[in-house]
Tab-separated table of C-alpha atoms in Angstrom:
chain	number	residue	atom	x	y	z
V	224	MET	CA	22.214	14.574	-5.238
V	225	SER	CA	23.242	18.227	-5.533
V	226	PHE	CA	20.056	19.399	-3.815
V	227	GLN	CA	17.497	18.236	-1.264
V	228	PRO	CA	13.818	18.581	-2.281
V	229	VAL	CA	11.693	20.516	0.197
V	230	LEU	CA	7.904	20.181	0.275
V	231	LEU	CA	6.198	23.007	2.129
V	232	TRP	CA	2.602	22.676	3.271
V	233	SER	CA	1.514	25.375	0.839
V	234	ASP	CA	3.251	23.523	-1.992
V	235	ALA	CA	1.451	20.298	-1.137
V	236	LEU	CA	-1.939	22.015	-0.919
V	237	LEU	CA	-1.366	23.835	-4.198
V	238	PHE	CA	-0.406	20.613	-5.991
V	239	VAL	CA	-3.411	18.815	-4.482
V	240	LEU	CA	-5.668	21.637	-5.660
V	241	PHE	CA	-4.419	21.434	-9.246
V	242	ALA	CA	-4.585	17.632	-9.174
V	243	ALA	CA	-8.210	17.913	-8.062
V	244	ILE	CA	-8.886	20.376	-10.896
V	245	PHE	CA	-7.457	17.948	-13.452
V	246	ALA	CA	-9.454	15.078	-11.952
V	247	LEU	CA	-12.650	17.137	-12.106
V	248	ALA	CA	-11.868	18.114	-15.698
V	249	PHE	CA	-11.443	14.443	-16.637
V	250	TRP	CA	-14.721	13.619	-14.898
V	251	ALA	CA	-16.515	16.556	-16.539
V	252	ARG	CA	-15.588	15.254	-19.989
V	253	ARG	CA	-17.840	12.255	-19.337
V	254	GLN	CA	-20.799	14.424	-18.321
V	255	GLU	CA	-22.712	15.702	-21.325
V	256	ALA	CA	-24.070	18.847	-19.671
V	257	LEU	CA	-20.700	19.851	-18.212
V	258	ARG	CA	-18.912	19.048	-21.449
V	259	ALA	CA	-21.328	21.276	-23.346
V	260	ALA	CA	-20.902	24.136	-20.847
V	261	TRP	CA	-17.119	23.998	-20.926
V	262	GLY	CA	-17.326	23.708	-24.708
V	263	ARG	CA	-19.050	27.094	-24.774
V	264	VAL	CA	-16.214	28.485	-22.656
V	265	ALA	CA	-13.616	26.983	-25.005
V	266	ARG	CA	-15.299	28.652	-27.993
V	267	ASP	CA	-15.323	32.077	-26.320
V	268	PRO	CA	-12.376	34.138	-27.681
V	269	VAL	CA	-12.145	36.398	-24.622
V	270	ALA	CA	-12.237	33.428	-22.248
V	271	MET	CA	-9.471	31.601	-24.080
V	272	ALA	CA	-7.289	34.707	-24.223
V	273	ALA	CA	-7.790	35.220	-20.473
V	274	ALA	CA	-7.101	31.534	-19.832
V	275	THR	CA	-3.796	31.856	-21.697
V	276	VAL	CA	-2.719	34.756	-19.481
V	277	LEU	CA	-3.813	32.840	-16.376
V	278	ALA	CA	-1.848	29.808	-17.557
V	279	ALA	CA	1.293	31.947	-17.793
V	280	PHE	CA	0.823	33.124	-14.199
V	281	ILE	CA	0.118	29.569	-13.030
V	282	VAL	CA	3.312	28.275	-14.653
V	283	VAL	CA	5.336	30.904	-12.789
V	284	GLY	CA	3.553	30.051	-9.531
V	285	LEU	CA	4.160	26.319	-9.950
V	286	LEU	CA	7.849	26.866	-10.729
V	287	ASP	CA	8.103	28.936	-7.557
V	288	SER	CA	6.482	26.070	-5.606
V	289	LEU	CA	9.214	23.531	-6.431
V	290	HIS	CA	11.489	24.136	-3.443
V	291	TYR	CA	14.869	22.701	-2.626
V	292	ARG	CA	17.946	23.189	-0.442
V	293	ALA	CA	21.305	23.357	-2.211
V	294	ARG	CA	24.089	20.976	-1.248
V	295	LEU	CA	27.046	22.565	0.531
V	296	ASP	CA	30.665	21.928	-0.368
V	297	VAL	CA	32.280	19.713	2.278
V	298	LYS	CA	35.663	18.114	2.680
V	299	PRO	CA	36.117	14.484	1.631
V	300	GLY	CA	34.884	12.117	4.333
V	301	GLU	CA	32.514	14.627	5.932
V	302	PRO	CA	28.765	13.941	5.909
V	303	VAL	CA	26.603	15.580	3.280
V	304	ARG	CA	25.132	18.894	4.387
V	305	TYR	CA	22.586	21.173	2.800
V	306	ALA	CA	22.072	24.917	3.022
V	307	VAL	CA	19.526	26.296	5.436
V	308	GLU	CA	18.133	28.707	2.853
V	309	VAL	CA	15.317	27.282	0.737
V	310	HIS	CA	15.157	28.168	-2.958
V	311	SER	CA	12.752	27.310	-5.746
V	312	ALA	CA	13.018	26.319	-9.386
V	313	LEU	CA	12.079	29.886	-10.274
V	314	ASP	CA	15.015	31.140	-8.190
V	315	ALA	CA	17.310	28.848	-10.172
V	316	LEU	CA	15.966	30.196	-13.470
V	317	LEU	CA	16.286	33.788	-12.216
V	318	ALA	CA	19.663	33.291	-10.535
V	319	GLY	CA	21.112	36.232	-12.455
V	320	MET	CA	18.455	38.650	-11.249
V	321	ARG	CA	18.592	37.333	-7.687
V	322	SER	CA	22.368	37.537	-7.322
V	323	ARG	CA	23.002	40.827	-9.149
V	324	GLY	CA	22.005	43.191	-6.378
V	325	GLU	CA	22.851	46.867	-6.198
V	326	LYS	CA	23.425	49.243	-3.302
V	327	THR	CA	20.033	50.982	-3.396
V	328	TYR	CA	17.498	52.464	-5.828
V	329	SER	CA	18.112	52.473	-9.557
V	330	ALA	CA	15.647	53.370	-12.294
V	331	PRO	CA	14.554	50.878	-14.979
V	332	LEU	CA	17.349	50.168	-17.488
V	333	ALA	CA	19.614	52.669	-15.705
V	334	THR	CA	23.394	52.568	-15.465
V	335	HIS	CA	23.688	54.723	-12.322
V	336	LEU	CA	22.067	54.845	-8.916
V	337	TYR	CA	18.994	57.027	-8.517
V	338	SER	CA	20.426	59.309	-5.846
V	339	LYS	CA	23.673	61.234	-5.635
V	340	GLU	CA	26.424	60.186	-3.258
V	341	ALA	CA	29.792	61.558	-2.248
V	342	LEU	CA	32.416	59.566	-4.165
V	343	ALA	CA	35.884	58.913	-2.822
V	344	ASP	CA	37.648	60.264	-5.936
V	345	SER	CA	35.471	63.359	-6.314
V	346	ALA	CA	34.714	66.357	-4.170
V	347	GLN	CA	31.210	66.639	-5.609
V	348	ARG	CA	28.160	64.483	-5.131
V	349	GLU	CA	27.493	62.373	-8.206
V	350	PHE	CA	25.393	59.426	-9.321
V	351	PRO	CA	27.517	56.302	-8.748
V	352	ARG	CA	27.690	53.612	-11.441
V	353	LEU	CA	25.791	50.395	-10.843
V	354	LYS	CA	27.776	47.241	-10.168
V	355	HIS	CA	25.779	45.172	-12.639
V	356	GLY	CA	23.306	47.346	-14.540
V	357	GLY	CA	25.028	48.366	-17.771
V	358	ALA	CA	28.392	47.091	-16.549
V	359	HIS	CA	29.056	45.484	-19.930
V	360	LEU	CA	29.170	48.955	-21.510
V	361	GLY	CA	32.294	49.900	-19.593
V	362	LYS	CA	33.071	53.573	-19.154
V	363	ASP	CA	31.752	54.606	-22.552
V	364	LEU	CA	27.984	55.090	-22.171
V	365	SER	CA	27.404	56.684	-25.547
V	366	GLY	CA	25.971	53.427	-26.880
V	367	HIS	CA	23.508	52.937	-24.000
V	368	GLU	CA	20.340	53.636	-25.998
V	369	PHE	CA	21.620	51.684	-29.000
V	370	ASP	CA	22.426	48.689	-26.791
V	371	ILE	CA	18.906	48.732	-25.342
V	372	ALA	CA	17.418	48.884	-28.846
V	373	VAL	CA	19.562	45.941	-29.975
V	374	ARG	CA	18.594	43.879	-26.961
V	375	VAL	CA	14.896	44.656	-27.464
V	376	SER	CA	15.200	43.608	-31.105
V	377	ARG	CA	16.936	40.371	-30.132
V	378	GLY	CA	14.270	39.640	-27.530
V	379	CYS	CA	11.462	40.258	-30.022
V	380	ALA	CA	13.173	38.068	-32.596
V	381	GLY	CA	13.686	35.276	-30.077
V	382	GLY	CA	10.085	35.439	-28.881
V	383	LEU	CA	8.809	35.448	-32.457
V	384	VAL	CA	10.926	32.405	-33.366
V	385	VAL	CA	9.651	30.473	-30.368
V	386	TRP	CA	6.075	31.450	-31.234
V	387	LEU	CA	6.479	30.304	-34.831
V	388	LEU	CA	7.995	27.001	-33.705
V	389	LEU	CA	5.101	26.385	-31.313
V	390	VAL	CA	2.536	27.203	-34.003
V	391	ALA	CA	4.288	24.937	-36.516
V	392	ALA	CA	4.543	22.103	-33.987
V	393	TRP	CA	0.855	22.415	-33.089
V	394	CYS	CA	-0.197	22.426	-36.750
V	395	ARG	CA	1.971	19.390	-37.459
V	396	LEU	CA	0.607	17.568	-34.422
V	397	ARG	CA	-3.013	18.310	-35.361
V	398	GLY	CA	-2.456	17.797	-39.074
V	399	VAL	CA	-3.997	21.135	-40.062
V	400	GLU	CA	-2.884	24.184	-42.004
V	401	VAL	CA	-1.964	27.387	-40.198
V	402	ILE	CA	-4.852	29.311	-41.766
V	403	GLU	CA	-7.296	26.610	-40.765
V	404	MET	CA	-5.977	26.551	-37.189
V	405	LEU	CA	-6.393	30.297	-36.797
V	406	LYS	CA	-10.102	30.136	-37.540
V	407	VAL	CA	-12.365	30.788	-34.542
V	408	GLY	CA	-13.940	27.520	-33.487
V	409	ALA	CA	-11.396	25.304	-35.252
V	410	GLY	CA	-11.124	22.007	-33.454
V	411	GLY	CA	-13.934	22.978	-31.100
V	412	THR	CA	-11.927	25.741	-29.422
V	413	ALA	CA	-11.121	29.377	-30.111
V	414	ILE	CA	-7.468	28.609	-30.853
V	415	ARG	CA	-6.836	31.928	-32.612
V	416	PRO	CA	-7.116	34.027	-29.400
V	417	VAL	CA	-4.795	31.580	-27.651
V	418	VAL	CA	-2.174	31.883	-30.384
V	419	LEU	CA	-2.505	35.658	-30.654
V	420	THR	CA	-2.333	36.088	-26.869
V	421	LEU	CA	0.680	33.808	-26.667
V	422	LEU	CA	2.567	36.021	-29.130
V	423	PRO	CA	2.828	39.167	-26.922
V	424	ILE	CA	3.556	36.970	-23.882
V	425	LEU	CA	6.515	35.375	-25.660
V	426	LEU	CA	7.646	38.738	-27.048
V	427	LEU	CA	7.638	40.260	-23.560
V	428	LEU	CA	9.415	37.196	-22.205
V	429	GLY	CA	12.092	37.469	-24.882
V	430	ILE	CA	12.582	41.178	-24.230
V	431	ALA	CA	12.800	40.610	-20.458
V	432	ILE	CA	15.389	37.847	-20.905
V	433	SER	CA	17.438	39.893	-23.354
V	434	LEU	CA	17.379	43.108	-21.313
V	435	GLY	CA	17.733	41.250	-18.005
V	436	GLY	CA	21.129	39.944	-19.063
V	437	GLY	CA	22.633	43.429	-18.839
V	438	TYR	CA	20.176	45.691	-17.014
V	439	HIS	CA	17.586	45.808	-14.269
V	440	VAL	CA	14.428	45.872	-16.395
V	441	PHE	CA	12.179	47.365	-13.689
V	442	GLY	CA	14.984	48.913	-11.653
V	443	THR	CA	15.897	48.056	-8.076
V	444	ASP	CA	14.337	48.758	-4.690
V	445	LYS	CA	15.730	50.334	-1.522
V	446	VAL	CA	18.061	47.426	-0.728
V	447	GLY	CA	19.103	46.916	-4.348
V	448	GLN	CA	16.927	43.913	-5.218
V	449	ASP	CA	15.713	43.544	-8.788
V	450	VAL	CA	12.065	44.660	-8.950
V	451	LEU	CA	11.237	42.289	-11.824
V	452	TYR	CA	12.462	39.384	-9.704
V	453	LEU	CA	10.309	40.545	-6.779
V	454	SER	CA	7.266	40.885	-9.061
V	455	LEU	CA	7.651	37.352	-10.406
V	456	LYS	CA	8.120	35.978	-6.876
V	457	SER	CA	4.945	37.742	-5.760
V	458	ILE	CA	2.822	35.760	-8.212
V	459	ARG	CA	2.959	32.585	-6.100
V	460	THR	CA	1.818	34.447	-2.985
V	461	GLY	CA	-1.125	35.969	-4.853
V	462	LEU	CA	-2.148	32.613	-6.318
V	463	LEU	CA	-1.911	30.898	-2.936
V	464	ILE	CA	-3.995	33.509	-1.137
V	465	GLY	CA	-6.574	33.539	-3.935
V	466	THR	CA	-6.882	29.746	-4.265
V	467	LEU	CA	-6.155	28.213	-0.869
V	468	THR	CA	-8.476	30.671	0.836
V	469	THR	CA	-11.303	29.398	-1.340
V	470	LEU	CA	-10.644	25.856	-0.118
V	471	VAL	CA	-11.615	27.060	3.347
V	472	MET	CA	-14.379	29.447	2.293
V	473	LEU	CA	-16.162	27.365	-0.338
V	474	PRO	CA	-17.413	24.416	1.770
V	475	LEU	CA	-18.679	26.707	4.539
V	476	ALA	CA	-20.370	29.174	2.193
V	477	VAL	CA	-22.064	26.555	0.010
V	478	LEU	CA	-23.196	24.275	2.835
V	479	LEU	CA	-24.478	26.950	5.193
V	480	GLY	CA	-25.984	29.108	2.429
V	481	ILE	CA	-28.009	26.251	0.927
V	482	LEU	CA	-29.053	24.913	4.338
V	483	ALA	CA	-30.271	28.329	5.464
V	484	GLY	CA	-32.223	28.939	2.277
V	485	TYR	CA	-33.769	25.495	1.789
V	486	VAL	CA	-34.310	24.097	5.285
V	487	GLY	CA	-35.348	27.388	6.900
V	488	GLY	CA	-36.726	27.490	10.436
V	489	TRP	CA	-34.308	27.485	13.342
V	490	VAL	CA	-31.471	26.367	11.041
V	491	ASP	CA	-31.899	29.543	9.013
V	492	ASP	CA	-32.058	31.638	12.188
V	493	VAL	CA	-28.811	30.159	13.576
V	494	ILE	CA	-26.901	30.566	10.318
V	495	GLN	CA	-28.185	34.112	9.836
V	496	TYR	CA	-27.156	34.981	13.382
V	497	LEU	CA	-23.715	33.526	12.774
V	498	TYR	CA	-22.889	35.399	9.582
V	499	THR	CA	-24.592	38.581	10.752
V	500	THR	CA	-22.405	38.578	13.873
V	501	LEU	CA	-19.254	37.991	11.843
V	502	SER	CA	-20.213	40.681	9.344
V	503	SER	CA	-20.814	43.221	12.123
V	504	ILE	CA	-17.197	42.970	13.271
V	505	PRO	CA	-14.780	45.140	11.223
V	506	GLY	CA	-13.046	42.718	8.907
V	507	VAL	CA	-9.542	44.137	9.195
V	508	LEU	CA	-9.672	44.157	12.995
V	509	LEU	CA	-10.985	40.584	13.152
V	510	ILE	CA	-8.352	39.299	10.729
V	511	ALA	CA	-5.596	41.295	12.457
V	512	ALA	CA	-6.526	39.867	15.864
V	513	ALA	CA	-6.577	36.307	14.502
V	514	VAL	CA	-3.260	36.752	12.667
V	515	LEU	CA	-1.592	38.170	15.765
V	516	MET	CA	-2.811	35.216	17.846
V	517	MET	CA	-1.460	32.786	15.247
V	518	GLN	CA	1.822	34.690	15.203
V	519	VAL	CA	2.113	34.270	18.980
V	520	ILE	CA	1.671	30.511	18.552
V	521	ILE	CA	4.319	30.434	15.828
V	522	ASP	CA	6.764	32.507	17.913
V	523	THR	CA	6.339	30.336	21.004
V	524	HIS	CA	6.998	27.088	19.114
V	525	PRO	CA	10.160	27.636	17.041
V	526	GLU	CA	10.958	23.918	17.237
V	527	TRP	CA	8.117	23.226	14.808
V	528	PHE	CA	10.061	24.774	11.921
V	529	ALA	CA	13.403	23.588	10.580
V	530	THR	CA	13.949	26.606	8.312
V	531	SER	CA	12.778	30.190	8.037
V	532	ALA	CA	10.895	29.230	4.866
V	533	GLU	CA	8.742	26.778	6.838
V	534	ARG	CA	8.033	29.470	9.407
V	535	ALA	CA	6.994	31.978	6.724
V	536	ASP	CA	4.921	29.282	5.041
V	537	ALA	CA	3.084	28.579	8.302
V	538	ARG	CA	2.116	32.241	8.619
V	539	LEU	CA	0.961	32.304	4.988
V	540	LEU	CA	-1.253	29.263	5.542
V	541	ALA	CA	-2.596	30.789	8.747
V	542	LEU	CA	-3.477	33.948	6.817
V	543	CYS	CA	-5.294	31.882	4.152
V	544	LEU	CA	-7.200	30.009	6.867
V	545	ILE	CA	-8.208	33.202	8.653
V	546	LEU	CA	-9.258	34.943	5.433
V	547	GLY	CA	-11.353	31.914	4.493
V	548	MET	CA	-13.029	31.732	7.905
V	549	THR	CA	-13.938	35.433	7.799
V	550	SER	CA	-14.880	35.908	4.116
V	551	TRP	CA	-17.503	33.190	3.587
V	552	THR	CA	-20.386	35.292	4.879
V	553	GLY	CA	-21.010	37.279	1.692
V	554	VAL	CA	-21.169	34.201	-0.544
V	555	ALA	CA	-23.361	32.364	1.985
V	556	ARG	CA	-25.825	35.259	2.129
V	557	LEU	CA	-25.971	35.379	-1.659
V	558	LEU	CA	-26.558	31.620	-1.931
V	559	ARG	CA	-29.249	31.744	0.756
V	560	GLY	CA	-31.215	34.361	-1.143
V	561	GLU	CA	-30.971	32.430	-4.408
V	562	THR	CA	-31.956	29.166	-2.708
V	563	LEU	CA	-35.075	30.830	-1.285
V	564	LYS	CA	-36.166	31.505	-4.865
V	565	LEU	CA	-35.177	28.105	-6.243
V	566	ARG	CA	-37.069	26.105	-3.612
V	567	GLU	CA	-40.331	27.660	-4.807
V	568	LEU	CA	-39.872	26.601	-8.430
V	569	GLU	CA	-41.893	23.804	-9.981
V	570	PHE	CA	-39.132	21.246	-10.446
V	571	VAL	CA	-38.106	21.478	-6.772
V	572	GLN	CA	-41.701	21.192	-5.576
V	573	ALA	CA	-42.242	18.227	-7.922
V	574	ALA	CA	-39.220	16.471	-6.388
V	575	GLN	CA	-40.657	17.108	-2.932
V	576	ALA	CA	-44.006	15.690	-4.014
V	577	PHE	CA	-42.305	12.497	-5.217
V	578	GLY	CA	-40.720	12.066	-1.791
V	579	VAL	CA	-37.120	12.930	-2.706
V	580	GLY	CA	-35.052	13.651	0.413
V	581	ARG	CA	-33.893	17.120	1.373
V	582	PHE	CA	-30.181	16.502	0.853
V	583	ALA	CA	-30.841	14.796	-2.493
V	584	ILE	CA	-32.830	17.823	-3.664
V	585	MET	CA	-30.114	20.191	-2.502
V	586	ARG	CA	-27.447	18.130	-4.264
V	587	ARG	CA	-29.291	17.380	-7.508
V	588	HIS	CA	-31.498	20.441	-8.047
V	589	ILE	CA	-30.337	23.363	-5.891
V	590	LEU	CA	-26.542	23.165	-6.112
V	591	PRO	CA	-26.281	22.830	-9.935
V	592	ASN	CA	-28.403	25.954	-10.343
V	593	LEU	CA	-26.129	27.860	-7.964
V	594	MET	CA	-22.788	26.911	-9.504
V	595	HIS	CA	-22.649	29.935	-11.792
V	596	ILE	CA	-23.076	32.176	-8.730
V	597	VAL	CA	-20.414	30.249	-6.817
V	598	LEU	CA	-17.920	30.440	-9.679
V	599	ILE	CA	-18.342	34.132	-10.369
V	600	ALA	CA	-18.366	35.033	-6.662
V	601	LEU	CA	-15.177	33.093	-6.002
V	602	VAL	CA	-13.263	34.578	-8.908
V	603	MET	CA	-14.493	38.067	-8.114
V	604	ASP	CA	-13.379	37.499	-4.525
V	605	PHE	CA	-9.932	36.640	-5.887
V	606	SER	CA	-9.152	40.319	-6.464
V	607	GLY	CA	-10.588	41.171	-3.053
V	608	LEU	CA	-8.326	38.629	-1.389
V	609	VAL	CA	-5.255	40.027	-3.136
V	610	LEU	CA	-6.287	43.509	-2.006
V	611	ALA	CA	-6.904	42.227	1.525
V	612	GLU	CA	-3.347	40.910	1.648
V	613	ALA	CA	-2.075	44.332	0.589
V	614	VAL	CA	-4.135	46.068	3.289
V	615	LEU	CA	-3.027	43.629	5.977
V	616	SER	CA	0.610	44.017	4.946
V	617	TYR	CA	0.111	47.781	5.242
V	618	VAL	CA	-0.915	47.443	8.909
V	619	GLY	CA	1.812	44.877	9.586
V	620	VAL	CA	-0.314	41.737	9.995
V	621	GLY	CA	-0.089	40.308	6.499
V	622	VAL	CA	2.377	37.724	5.255
V	623	ASP	CA	5.733	37.179	6.911
V	624	PRO	CA	8.216	40.003	6.163
V	625	SER	CA	10.477	37.485	4.437
V	626	THR	CA	7.663	36.487	2.049
V	627	ILE	CA	7.630	38.444	-1.194
V	628	SER	CA	4.144	39.556	-2.197
V	629	PHE	CA	2.331	42.315	-4.036
V	630	GLY	CA	1.209	43.671	-0.679
V	631	THR	CA	4.725	44.043	0.695
V	632	MET	CA	5.875	45.620	-2.576
V	633	ILE	CA	3.024	48.144	-2.528
V	634	ASN	CA	3.580	48.868	1.146
V	635	THR	CA	7.251	49.571	0.475
V	636	ALA	CA	6.413	51.650	-2.597
V	637	ARG	CA	4.054	53.802	-0.504
V	638	MET	CA	7.022	55.198	1.385
V	639	GLU	CA	9.073	55.536	-1.790
V	640	LEU	CA	6.456	57.774	-3.414
V	641	ALA	CA	6.984	60.406	-0.704
V	642	ARG	CA	10.688	60.877	-1.406
V	643	GLU	CA	12.233	63.286	-3.857
V	644	PRO	CA	12.925	62.302	-6.562
V	645	MET	CA	9.949	59.930	-6.516
V	646	VAL	CA	10.583	56.183	-6.862
V	647	TRP	CA	7.640	54.964	-8.932
V	648	TRP	CA	8.740	51.727	-10.572
V	649	SER	CA	8.134	49.378	-7.634
V	650	LEU	CA	4.488	50.414	-7.434
V	651	ALA	CA	4.112	50.347	-11.216
V	652	ALA	CA	5.547	46.836	-11.490
V	653	ALA	CA	3.415	45.413	-8.669
V	654	PHE	CA	0.290	47.121	-9.997
V	655	SER	CA	0.900	45.917	-13.571
V	656	PHE	CA	1.327	42.270	-12.612
V	657	MET	CA	-1.565	42.345	-10.158
V	658	PHE	CA	-3.819	44.118	-12.672
V	659	ALA	CA	-3.066	41.546	-15.386
V	660	LEU	CA	-3.727	38.650	-13.008
V	661	VAL	CA	-7.015	40.009	-11.657
V	662	LEU	CA	-8.286	41.185	-15.053
V	663	ALA	CA	-7.634	37.788	-16.660
V	664	ALA	CA	-9.365	36.023	-13.785
V	665	ASN	CA	-12.416	38.296	-13.991
V	666	LEU	CA	-12.766	37.940	-17.776
V	667	PHE	CA	-12.524	34.164	-17.518
V	668	ALA	CA	-15.071	34.186	-14.683
V	669	ASP	CA	-17.537	36.151	-16.813
V	670	ALA	CA	-17.318	33.536	-19.565
V	671	VAL	CA	-17.756	30.690	-17.074
V	672	ARG	CA	-20.793	32.420	-15.557
V	673	ASP	CA	-22.430	32.878	-18.961
V	674	ALA	CA	-21.746	29.236	-19.886
V	675	PHE	CA	-22.969	27.686	-16.641
V	676	ASP	CA	-25.950	29.923	-15.935
V	677	PRO	CA	-28.962	27.741	-16.843
V	678	ARG	CA	-31.145	30.813	-17.372
V	679	ALA	CA	-28.639	32.313	-19.820
V	680	SER	CA	-28.508	29.119	-21.875
V	681	ALA	CA	-32.272	28.608	-21.832
């Protein structure tokens, strides 16, 4: 085998999470109430458009979670050896971007470096040519703009062809006409927003592939790395922090919030004391102290990690664990207040009168009426978690420095904005990707809230 598969802990947890989502989706199809609620989501045009954007981000994140170590060339008779550096399937697909590094900053689609340098064959300071960006043009740069226009046209044409093939294949598979498929509600889903949202995604993908073959689409950073490559690599980190943190936060918030609101008494007092104490401590300081303690443990046990990727992955998981343990208080307080209202309603009091146990009431009557709050709170917290990673990276206690993330990109761009001339593209790229991810998640969460809120559907 030319490579050795590597399964990091974050990869395993991410795959388990998506497997659980698929299992729950299969189970929900057999439940009439859940099937009806998700049917309302599927018929919402905005929700389906947002889900399409989220699916694109998830595909990139999953590709970046398939890790491997490349096989090294050895002499005949020597044992097989593999490289220490761990790559992913996304790295293999973006090998051109990853390997075509420059010396330092270069603007998007530029052919020269962004700052002047003293050249060996010139007495004046000039902008040196890039090693890879625009190298196919040679010395004659008169056709630079025309070449960009041609590549953009080719990318648009390629994306349009792929889109048309996908639409034709879907229509053939479903046995429907294109006009019929594009109707809102056709087949029980709003397929038209999905198709129309997929078109600009494929067009942008085609343009990026076409331009990326000869230029740095979003320029390069201080050490000459392609900014588009860094932005795509940051997606996995954002998805991990936003999803794995909820695995830690959700059980604590739901269990303690419902217990405090329904049971009351000394249980409510203890839980209130716990989350009030945690909330009184400045969040950044608490997280920073916990991250630093985990970093000490990681530094004192280097034998636990075979590669630097495993070490960086351990710090990422520790950050997710710490964020989950410190961010459940707001959701728990919200669920407690809602449970206090629900326990006074007639159907809950009727269940109590019939002798139904406390935990059965909480599971059958309280929790289903809180799910819309849980879903919207979790997805809204997604953006807060991504922002928290950026803040922690700013103070130096975020992800490992070798881990590419939106936070590290923004932190680096902060220093670049102060130079003259200003380097703006790193911040713009990170902000654009992060904005699209968070906006799609929030729009989808709004649709899920409206579909699952029993008072909205009443």
